[in-house]
């Protein structure tokens, strides 16, 4: 930790406090000989399209989540496209969705004529706000998309109760939450249909890939018919008649990705443990400085797809841009979270979304406005992102803590200096 003599913040001319190498500490995904061997084995076997490793991956995910039916896909987006198809809804039916998510939790439904209705996210765990969800239910609402954002399980008790009361299905997007638990149940087992993305940044990546999981056979069968002809052939039901065509999409995962995904899933617990140890350590120190770090309540085991914290101006005496600049000057890797709110994007505000949905002529489409969802919009402005430190040593984390402490300790001087440097108006 710095002494008082050389305690000048780097932004005011002092020496940066974060000096250790951050490349290894933040490198992800973690790929080892085991991954290489698994991929080579597929090449040696020679079946690079329909290799049994795909079935094995599905069995792994069924076991991991406890969901009875699993179907591997070539992306999380494709798995979500299949999930919305599986619900067998009518054009113009509505699904309640968060805006604070990656676009793929929402947009695929439009290709089935389903209308996304955006809801606020709540401040505690950044998932759907049950109060707003209930307000947005209409006679056309059929389902809710639940996203465990950044690895924080959503408020399932309240969302289940709403779903039950209004007879709504739950599509769980667990793409950020491999290994998270809600009341000892795996995220990935909490929806009628669940989807994981296995894209390269995720906690158990495959390069590109996705997993569709269903509680009921009917959903699985529709997902199979949608986009996987080799699997339609295996069906023992009249649905086998679609084997020559599918429903016009191809969603099958590549075996080399499936092989990677199996190895990555095997190592998930130990790698999640490392991230959690690092980020809980950091969080406890940052909480003491006035940041909100989304440490979960007792009944939740969260994971850290990304490490997002909240800045509260009432507790931290400099503005967010100044804070970010001061921490950057100290050598911290710090950024704003990378998802813009979905409902504010031109795709929605300019009307392209409803073009894709091709609604019946008499249908009165909803209007999407950037000013909707003031609670989520305001909250989004206060979030900052730090590395998720899959591989950091304690010394590097201590340097981060020291950098935050120094910037907060000198907040007033940093603010004054900034005001002095502002050009006169
Ligand atoms: C919450 C969420 N859902 C869905 C997806 C889509 O997954 P993919 O990139 O595998 O298509 C992502 C991907 O980043 C995501 O973050």
Short mmCIF file of C-alpha atoms and ligand atoms in Angstrom, two decimals:
data_model
loop_
_atom_site.label_atom_id
_atom_site.label_comp_id
_atom_site.label_asym_id
_atom_site.label_seq_id
_atom_site.Cartn_x
_atom_site.Cartn_y
_atom_site.Cartn_z
CA UNK A 1 0.00 0.00 0.00
CA UNK A 2 1.31 3.51 -0.79
CA UNK A 3 2.86 5.79 1.80
CA UNK A 4 1.61 9.33 2.36
CA UNK A 5 4.69 10.76 0.63
CA UNK A 6 3.99 9.27 -2.75
CA UNK A 7 0.24 9.21 -2.41
CA UNK A 8 -0.51 11.69 -5.20
CA UNK A 9 -3.17 10.22 -7.54
CA UNK A 10 -1.83 9.37 -10.98
CA UNK A 11 -4.32 11.72 -12.61
CA UNK A 12 -2.68 14.56 -10.64
CA UNK A 13 0.84 13.50 -11.59
CA UNK A 14 1.56 10.67 -9.13
CA UNK A 15 2.77 7.20 -10.08
CA UNK A 16 0.11 4.70 -11.16
CA UNK A 17 -0.58 2.08 -8.52
CA UNK A 18 -1.58 -0.80 -10.78
CA UNK A 19 1.72 -1.98 -12.18
CA UNK A 20 1.41 -5.77 -12.40
CA UNK A 21 0.74 -7.48 -15.72
CA UNK A 22 -3.00 -7.76 -16.39
CA UNK A 23 -2.87 -9.77 -19.58
CA UNK A 24 -2.71 -13.20 -17.93
CA UNK A 25 -5.10 -12.16 -15.15
CA UNK A 26 -7.84 -11.27 -17.64
CA UNK A 27 -7.19 -13.74 -20.47
CA UNK A 28 -10.30 -15.70 -21.43
CA UNK A 29 -11.25 -18.28 -22.56
CA UNK A 30 -8.86 -20.65 -20.89
CA UNK A 31 -7.87 -23.25 -23.48
CA UNK A 32 -5.51 -26.08 -22.60
CA UNK A 33 -4.09 -29.31 -24.04
CA UNK A 34 -7.31 -31.00 -23.01
CA UNK A 35 -9.30 -28.71 -25.34
CA UNK A 36 -6.80 -29.32 -28.15
CA UNK A 37 -7.02 -33.08 -27.66
CA UNK A 38 -10.81 -33.05 -27.65
CA UNK A 39 -10.96 -31.15 -30.94
CA UNK A 40 -8.21 -33.29 -32.51
CA UNK A 41 -10.13 -36.40 -31.57
CA UNK A 42 -13.09 -35.24 -33.68
CA UNK A 43 -10.77 -34.61 -36.62
CA UNK A 44 -9.14 -38.01 -36.19
CA UNK A 45 -12.55 -39.66 -36.02
CA UNK A 46 -13.37 -38.00 -39.34
CA UNK A 47 -17.02 -37.21 -38.60
CA UNK A 48 -16.91 -33.42 -38.46
CA UNK A 49 -20.63 -32.82 -38.84
CA UNK A 50 -22.81 -35.29 -36.92
CA UNK A 51 -20.33 -36.82 -34.48
CA UNK A 52 -21.84 -38.45 -31.34
CA UNK A 53 -20.08 -35.81 -29.24
CA UNK A 54 -23.17 -33.67 -29.87
CA UNK A 55 -25.36 -36.20 -28.04
CA UNK A 56 -22.75 -36.41 -25.30
CA UNK A 57 -22.79 -32.64 -24.85
CA UNK A 58 -26.58 -32.68 -24.61
CA UNK A 59 -26.41 -35.42 -21.98
CA UNK A 60 -23.86 -33.33 -20.04
CA UNK A 61 -26.18 -30.31 -20.01
CA UNK A 62 -29.23 -32.39 -19.11
CA UNK A 63 -27.27 -33.72 -16.12
CA UNK A 64 -25.79 -30.33 -15.23
CA UNK A 65 -29.21 -28.68 -15.06
CA UNK A 66 -31.55 -31.59 -14.36
CA UNK A 67 -33.64 -30.68 -17.42
CA UNK A 68 -34.92 -33.78 -19.22
CA UNK A 69 -34.50 -32.64 -22.84
CA UNK A 70 -31.46 -30.96 -24.36
CA UNK A 71 -30.67 -29.98 -27.93
CA UNK A 72 -27.35 -28.40 -28.88
CA UNK A 73 -27.40 -25.46 -31.30
CA UNK A 74 -24.86 -23.53 -33.31
CA UNK A 75 -25.41 -20.36 -31.22
CA UNK A 76 -27.40 -19.07 -28.28
CA UNK A 77 -29.31 -16.92 -30.75
CA UNK A 78 -30.33 -20.02 -32.73
CA UNK A 79 -31.36 -21.75 -29.49
CA UNK A 80 -33.54 -18.75 -28.62
CA UNK A 81 -35.04 -18.75 -32.13
CA UNK A 82 -35.94 -22.41 -31.54
CA UNK A 83 -37.26 -21.64 -28.04
CA UNK A 84 -39.71 -19.04 -29.34
CA UNK A 85 -40.77 -21.40 -32.15
CA UNK A 86 -41.28 -24.19 -29.61
CA UNK A 87 -43.93 -22.15 -27.77
CA UNK A 88 -46.19 -22.40 -30.86
CA UNK A 89 -47.66 -18.92 -30.50
CA UNK A 90 -49.85 -16.84 -32.82
CA UNK A 91 -48.60 -13.74 -34.65
CA UNK A 92 -49.31 -10.75 -32.44
CA UNK A 93 -48.87 -12.68 -29.19
CA UNK A 94 -46.69 -10.83 -26.70
CA UNK A 95 -43.72 -11.84 -24.57
CA UNK A 96 -42.44 -9.69 -21.71
CA UNK A 97 -38.72 -9.06 -21.89
CA UNK A 98 -36.01 -6.99 -20.22
CA UNK A 99 -34.39 -4.20 -22.21
CA UNK A 100 -31.19 -4.50 -20.14
CA UNK A 101 -29.85 -7.58 -21.92
CA UNK A 102 -28.07 -8.64 -25.08
CA UNK A 103 -30.30 -8.23 -28.16
CA UNK A 104 -30.52 -11.99 -28.73
CA UNK A 105 -32.73 -12.47 -25.65
CA UNK A 106 -35.38 -10.52 -27.57
CA UNK A 107 -35.05 -10.18 -31.34
CA UNK A 108 -35.42 -13.81 -32.49
CA UNK A 109 -39.08 -13.82 -31.40
CA UNK A 110 -39.89 -11.27 -34.11
CA UNK A 111 -39.22 -13.87 -36.82
CA UNK A 112 -42.19 -15.81 -35.42
CA UNK A 113 -44.46 -12.75 -35.37
CA UNK A 114 -44.20 -12.50 -31.57
CA UNK A 115 -44.12 -8.99 -30.11
CA UNK A 116 -41.59 -8.10 -27.42
CA UNK A 117 -42.95 -5.87 -24.66
CA UNK A 118 -40.10 -4.30 -22.73
CA UNK A 119 -40.18 -4.14 -18.94
CA UNK A 120 -38.09 -2.34 -16.35
CA UNK A 121 -35.24 -4.11 -14.58
CA UNK A 122 -35.02 -3.97 -10.79
CA UNK A 123 -32.03 -2.45 -8.97
CA UNK A 124 -31.10 -5.34 -6.64
CA UNK A 125 -30.14 -8.06 -9.10
CA UNK A 126 -30.65 -6.26 -12.43
CA UNK A 127 -33.23 -8.79 -13.66
CA UNK A 128 -36.85 -8.18 -14.69
CA UNK A 129 -38.75 -6.00 -12.24
CA UNK A 130 -41.74 -8.13 -11.16
CA UNK A 131 -43.87 -5.02 -10.44
CA UNK A 132 -43.44 -3.68 -13.95
CA UNK A 133 -43.90 -7.15 -15.46
CA UNK A 134 -47.29 -7.44 -13.82
CA UNK A 135 -48.31 -3.99 -15.10
CA UNK A 136 -47.49 -4.88 -18.70
CA UNK A 137 -49.58 -8.04 -18.92
CA UNK A 138 -52.40 -7.92 -21.50
CA UNK A 139 -54.80 -10.49 -22.90
CA UNK A 140 -52.15 -11.29 -25.52
CA UNK A 141 -49.24 -11.96 -23.11
CA UNK A 142 -48.00 -15.54 -23.32
CA UNK A 143 -44.55 -15.73 -21.76
CA UNK A 144 -41.73 -13.98 -19.90
CA UNK A 145 -38.06 -14.00 -20.87
CA UNK A 146 -35.94 -14.11 -17.73
CA UNK A 147 -32.26 -13.17 -18.10
CA UNK A 148 -29.82 -13.67 -15.22
CA UNK A 149 -27.80 -10.63 -16.19
CA UNK A 150 -24.02 -10.79 -15.64
CA UNK A 151 -24.51 -14.05 -13.68
CA UNK A 152 -27.00 -12.77 -11.07
CA UNK A 153 -30.08 -14.98 -10.75
CA UNK A 154 -33.33 -13.04 -11.25
CA UNK A 155 -36.14 -12.63 -8.71
CA UNK A 156 -37.71 -15.99 -9.49
CA UNK A 157 -40.14 -16.25 -6.56
CA UNK A 158 -42.03 -13.17 -7.70
CA UNK A 159 -41.72 -14.02 -11.41
CA UNK A 160 -42.98 -17.59 -10.86
CA UNK A 161 -45.93 -16.27 -8.93
CA UNK A 162 -46.86 -13.86 -11.77
CA UNK A 163 -46.37 -16.60 -14.37
CA UNK A 164 -48.62 -18.95 -12.45
CA UNK A 165 -51.32 -16.34 -11.84
CA UNK A 166 -51.51 -15.35 -15.53
CA UNK A 167 -50.69 -18.73 -17.07
CA UNK A 168 -47.46 -17.56 -18.69
CA UNK A 169 -44.50 -19.67 -19.78
CA UNK A 170 -40.98 -18.81 -18.69
CA UNK A 171 -38.11 -18.76 -21.17
CA UNK A 172 -34.93 -18.63 -19.16
CA UNK A 173 -31.90 -17.09 -20.86
CA UNK A 174 -29.08 -18.45 -18.72
CA UNK A 175 -26.34 -17.37 -21.13
CA UNK A 176 -24.51 -15.44 -18.38
CA UNK A 177 -25.19 -17.86 -15.58
CA UNK A 178 -23.44 -21.22 -16.09
CA UNK A 179 -23.05 -22.56 -12.57
CA UNK A 180 -25.25 -20.00 -10.75
CA UNK A 181 -27.83 -21.33 -8.28
CA UNK A 182 -31.17 -19.98 -7.16
CA UNK A 183 -32.39 -21.64 -3.95
CA UNK A 184 -29.97 -24.52 -4.68
CA UNK A 185 -31.44 -25.03 -8.14
CA UNK A 186 -29.25 -24.60 -11.19
CA UNK A 187 -29.81 -21.60 -13.41
CA UNK A 188 -30.65 -23.42 -16.59
CA UNK A 189 -33.37 -25.43 -14.84
CA UNK A 190 -35.63 -22.52 -13.92
CA UNK A 191 -37.65 -22.04 -17.12
CA UNK A 192 -40.16 -24.08 -19.08
CA UNK A 193 -37.51 -23.69 -21.76
CA UNK A 194 -33.95 -22.61 -21.03
CA UNK A 195 -31.16 -21.44 -23.28
CA UNK A 196 -27.42 -21.10 -22.76
CA UNK A 197 -25.04 -19.34 -25.13
CA UNK A 198 -21.66 -21.02 -25.51
CA UNK A 199 -20.09 -18.09 -27.38
CA UNK A 200 -16.39 -17.54 -26.75
CA UNK A 201 -16.65 -15.03 -23.86
CA UNK A 202 -19.08 -17.12 -21.85
CA UNK A 203 -18.26 -19.08 -18.70
CA UNK A 204 -18.28 -22.44 -20.51
CA UNK A 205 -17.55 -21.49 -24.11
CA UNK A 206 -17.51 -23.56 -27.29
CA UNK A 207 -16.34 -20.88 -29.71
CA UNK A 208 -19.88 -20.61 -31.03
CA UNK A 209 -22.75 -22.70 -29.73
CA UNK A 210 -25.94 -22.78 -27.74
CA UNK A 211 -27.98 -25.23 -25.67
CA UNK A 212 -31.75 -25.50 -25.70
CA UNK A 213 -33.27 -27.28 -22.69
CA UNK A 214 -36.91 -28.13 -22.13
CA UNK A 215 -38.99 -29.57 -19.38
CA UNK A 216 -41.64 -30.97 -21.75
CA UNK A 217 -41.09 -33.30 -24.68
CA UNK A 218 -43.40 -31.23 -26.95
CA UNK A 219 -41.06 -28.24 -26.79
CA UNK A 220 -38.07 -30.42 -27.54
CA UNK A 221 -39.83 -32.00 -30.51
CA UNK A 222 -40.74 -28.62 -32.00
CA UNK A 223 -37.16 -27.39 -31.56
CA UNK A 224 -35.87 -30.53 -33.30
CA UNK A 225 -38.32 -30.08 -36.19
CA UNK A 226 -37.38 -26.42 -36.49
CA UNK A 227 -33.78 -26.86 -37.48
CA UNK A 228 -32.09 -30.23 -37.07
CA UNK A 229 -32.97 -32.81 -39.72
CA UNK A 230 -30.59 -35.48 -38.43
CA UNK A 231 -32.46 -35.36 -35.16
CA UNK A 232 -35.90 -35.40 -36.79
CA UNK A 233 -34.96 -38.80 -38.23
CA UNK A 234 -34.45 -40.07 -34.68
CA UNK A 235 -37.95 -39.01 -33.54
CA UNK A 236 -40.36 -41.87 -32.86
CA UNK A 237 -43.46 -39.75 -33.43
CA UNK A 238 -45.40 -38.50 -36.49
CA UNK A 239 -43.14 -35.41 -36.41
CA UNK A 240 -40.61 -37.58 -38.22
CA UNK A 241 -42.46 -36.64 -41.42
CA UNK A 242 -40.52 -33.33 -41.43
CA UNK A 243 -37.18 -35.12 -41.78
CA UNK A 244 -36.76 -34.15 -45.43
CA UNK A 245 -37.16 -30.43 -44.81
CA UNK A 246 -37.13 -29.24 -41.20
CA UNK A 247 -38.91 -25.88 -40.82
CA UNK A 248 -36.37 -24.15 -42.98
CA UNK A 249 -33.53 -23.36 -40.60
CA UNK A 250 -30.35 -25.19 -39.68
CA UNK A 251 -29.32 -24.97 -36.05
CA UNK A 252 -26.99 -27.93 -35.45
CA UNK A 253 -23.76 -27.31 -33.55
CA UNK A 254 -20.42 -28.27 -35.12
CA UNK A 255 -18.85 -31.30 -33.38
CA UNK A 256 -15.56 -29.48 -32.82
CA UNK A 257 -17.42 -26.82 -30.87
CA UNK A 258 -19.36 -29.50 -28.98
CA UNK A 259 -16.08 -31.17 -28.03
CA UNK A 260 -14.72 -27.89 -26.68
CA UNK A 261 -17.98 -27.23 -24.84
CA UNK A 262 -17.72 -30.58 -23.01
CA UNK A 263 -14.21 -29.85 -21.74
CA UNK A 264 -15.15 -26.31 -20.73
CA UNK A 265 -18.21 -27.50 -18.81
CA UNK A 266 -16.04 -30.01 -16.91
CA UNK A 267 -13.76 -27.18 -15.76
CA UNK A 268 -16.57 -24.73 -15.00
CA UNK A 269 -16.74 -25.29 -11.20
CA UNK A 270 -13.04 -24.70 -10.57
CA UNK A 271 -12.89 -21.70 -12.92
CA UNK A 272 -16.04 -20.15 -11.47
CA UNK A 273 -14.57 -20.65 -7.99
CA UNK A 274 -11.46 -18.69 -8.99
CA UNK A 275 -13.48 -15.77 -10.39
CA UNK A 276 -15.76 -15.76 -7.37
CA UNK A 277 -12.87 -15.76 -4.90
CA UNK A 278 -11.23 -12.86 -6.69
CA UNK A 279 -14.37 -10.80 -7.15
CA UNK A 280 -15.80 -11.34 -3.68
CA UNK A 281 -12.46 -10.13 -2.28
CA UNK A 282 -12.58 -7.05 -4.50
CA UNK A 283 -16.28 -6.46 -3.83
CA UNK A 284 -15.87 -6.40 -0.05
CA UNK A 285 -13.25 -3.66 -0.36
CA UNK A 286 -15.25 -1.67 -2.90
CA UNK A 287 -18.41 -1.91 -0.80
CA UNK A 288 -16.46 -0.33 2.07
CA UNK A 289 -15.69 2.59 -0.25
CA UNK A 290 -19.36 3.15 -1.13
CA UNK A 291 -19.78 1.12 -4.33
CA UNK A 292 -22.60 -1.36 -4.78
CA UNK A 293 -21.13 -4.62 -6.07
CA UNK A 294 -24.15 -6.92 -6.30
CA UNK A 295 -23.03 -9.36 -3.63
CA UNK A 296 -26.03 -11.67 -3.56
CA UNK A 297 -28.37 -12.60 -0.70
CA UNK A 298 -27.96 -15.95 1.09
CA UNK A 299 -30.30 -17.96 -1.12
CA UNK A 300 -28.38 -17.06 -4.29
CA UNK A 301 -25.09 -18.37 -5.55
CA UNK A 302 -24.08 -15.92 -8.23
CA UNK A 303 -21.38 -16.29 -10.87
CA UNK A 304 -19.47 -13.56 -12.68
CA UNK A 305 -19.87 -13.59 -16.44
CA UNK A 306 -18.86 -9.96 -16.14
CA UNK A 307 -18.01 -7.86 -13.11
CA UNK A 308 -20.34 -4.87 -13.06
CA UNK A 309 -20.55 -2.49 -10.11
CA UNK A 310 -22.73 0.52 -9.36
CA UNK A 311 -21.52 4.00 -8.68
CA UNK A 312 -23.68 6.09 -6.36
CA UNK A 313 -22.95 9.81 -6.56
CA UNK A 314 -24.48 10.38 -3.13
CA UNK A 315 -21.72 8.22 -1.61
CA UNK A 316 -18.82 8.96 -3.95
CA UNK A 317 -17.81 12.59 -4.19
CA UNK A 318 -16.71 12.80 -7.85
CA UNK A 319 -18.61 12.38 -11.10
CA UNK A 320 -18.57 9.04 -12.87
CA UNK A 321 -16.48 10.23 -15.88
CA UNK A 322 -13.92 11.77 -13.48
CA UNK A 323 -13.82 8.58 -11.43
CA UNK A 324 -13.26 6.47 -14.54
CA UNK A 325 -10.46 8.79 -15.78
CA UNK A 326 -8.77 8.77 -12.38
CA UNK A 327 -8.91 4.98 -12.13
CA UNK A 328 -7.67 4.59 -15.69
CA UNK A 329 -4.75 6.85 -14.85
CA UNK A 330 -3.95 4.48 -11.96
CA UNK A 331 -3.75 1.63 -14.49
CA UNK A 332 -7.17 0.02 -13.81
CA UNK A 333 -9.01 -1.57 -16.72
CA UNK A 334 -12.39 0.07 -16.37
CA UNK A 335 -15.22 0.61 -18.86
CA UNK A 336 -18.95 1.17 -19.17
CA UNK A 337 -20.99 -2.07 -19.56
CA UNK A 338 -21.22 -3.06 -23.19
CA UNK A 339 -24.96 -3.59 -23.75
CA UNK A 340 -26.93 -0.50 -24.77
CA UNK A 341 -30.58 -0.82 -23.75
CA UNK A 342 -32.37 -2.81 -26.45
CA UNK A 343 -35.60 -0.77 -26.55
CA UNK A 344 -33.62 2.40 -27.36
CA UNK A 345 -32.00 1.01 -30.47
CA UNK A 346 -32.98 2.34 -33.94
CA UNK A 347 -34.10 -1.17 -34.88
CA UNK A 348 -37.01 -0.59 -32.49
CA UNK A 349 -37.47 3.18 -32.45
CA UNK A 350 -37.48 3.41 -36.28
CA UNK A 351 -40.02 0.58 -36.66
CA UNK A 352 -37.86 -2.12 -38.27
CA UNK A 353 -38.74 -4.62 -35.56
CA UNK A 354 -42.40 -4.71 -36.51
CA UNK A 355 -41.56 -5.00 -40.24
CA UNK A 356 -39.87 -8.30 -39.46
CA UNK A 357 -42.79 -9.52 -37.39
CA UNK A 358 -45.18 -9.03 -40.40
CA UNK A 359 -48.27 -8.65 -38.25
CA UNK A 360 -51.86 -9.16 -39.37
CA UNK A 361 -53.26 -6.00 -41.12
CA UNK A 362 -55.76 -5.22 -38.34
CA UNK A 363 -53.12 -5.44 -35.64
CA UNK A 364 -52.34 -2.26 -33.67
CA UNK A 365 -48.59 -2.57 -33.09
CA UNK A 366 -46.94 -1.21 -29.96
CA UNK A 367 -44.74 1.86 -30.32
CA UNK A 368 -41.21 1.72 -28.97
CA UNK A 369 -39.81 4.96 -27.52
CA UNK A 370 -36.28 5.58 -26.32
CA UNK A 371 -37.76 7.43 -23.32
CA UNK A 372 -39.61 4.33 -22.07
CA UNK A 373 -38.26 2.53 -18.99
CA UNK A 374 -36.89 5.51 -17.03
CA UNK A 375 -35.86 3.35 -14.05
CA UNK A 376 -33.71 1.03 -16.16
CA UNK A 377 -32.28 3.93 -18.17
CA UNK A 378 -31.23 5.84 -15.06
CA UNK A 379 -29.74 2.74 -13.44
CA UNK A 380 -27.80 1.88 -16.59
CA UNK A 381 -26.02 5.23 -16.38
CA UNK A 382 -24.50 4.30 -13.02
CA UNK A 383 -22.87 0.99 -13.94
CA UNK A 384 -19.19 0.42 -14.52
CA UNK A 385 -17.33 -2.65 -15.58
CA UNK A 386 -14.09 -4.04 -14.19
CA UNK A 387 -12.24 -7.14 -15.38
CA UNK A 388 -13.78 -10.41 -14.21
CA UNK A 389 -10.27 -11.59 -13.25
CA UNK A 390 -10.47 -15.26 -14.18
CA UNK A 391 -6.81 -15.66 -13.31
CA UNK A 392 -5.60 -12.81 -11.08
CA UNK A 393 -3.13 -13.10 -8.23
CA UNK A 394 -4.04 -11.46 -4.94
CA UNK A 395 -1.28 -8.82 -5.43
CA UNK A 396 -2.97 -7.45 -8.54
CA UNK A 397 -6.33 -7.27 -6.76
CA UNK A 398 -4.67 -5.47 -3.87
CA UNK A 399 -3.29 -2.94 -6.34
CA UNK A 400 -6.84 -2.36 -7.64
CA UNK A 401 -8.10 -1.86 -4.09
CA UNK A 402 -5.27 0.59 -3.40
CA UNK A 403 -6.06 2.49 -6.61
CA UNK A 404 -9.76 2.82 -5.70
CA UNK A 405 -8.88 3.85 -2.14
CA UNK A 406 -6.45 6.48 -3.35
CA UNK A 407 -8.89 7.98 -5.85
CA UNK A 408 -11.67 8.17 -3.26
CA UNK A 409 -9.28 9.59 -0.65
CA UNK A 410 -8.29 12.36 -3.05
CA UNK A 411 -11.69 12.83 -4.65
CA UNK A 412 -11.90 16.47 -3.59
CA UNK A 413 -8.46 17.34 -5.03
CA UNK A 414 -9.27 15.52 -8.28
CA UNK A 415 -12.56 17.40 -8.56
CA UNK A 416 -10.97 20.77 -7.86
CA UNK A 417 -8.19 20.18 -10.36
CA UNK A 418 -10.74 19.16 -12.96
CA UNK A 419 -12.74 22.36 -12.39
CA UNK A 420 -9.55 24.45 -12.70
CA UNK A 421 -8.73 22.76 -16.01
CA UNK A 422 -12.19 23.37 -17.49
CA UNK A 423 -12.03 26.16 -20.11
CA UNK A 424 -13.82 29.36 -19.00
CA UNK A 425 -17.22 29.77 -20.64
C1 LIG B 1 -27.93 -12.81 -22.50
C2 LIG B 1 -27.55 -13.38 -23.84
N1 LIG B 1 -28.47 -14.08 -24.51
C3 LIG B 1 -28.20 -14.62 -25.71
C4 LIG B 1 -26.96 -14.48 -26.30
C5 LIG B 1 -26.74 -15.00 -27.68
O1 LIG B 1 -25.80 -15.99 -27.74
P1 LIG B 1 -24.88 -16.22 -29.02
O2 LIG B 1 -23.89 -15.12 -29.09
O3 LIG B 1 -24.27 -17.55 -28.70
O4 LIG B 1 -25.76 -16.28 -30.21
C6 LIG B 1 -25.96 -13.79 -25.62
C7 LIG B 1 -24.63 -13.65 -26.22
O5 LIG B 1 -23.79 -12.87 -25.89
C8 LIG B 1 -26.27 -13.20 -24.36
O6 LIG B 1 -25.35 -12.49 -23.69
#
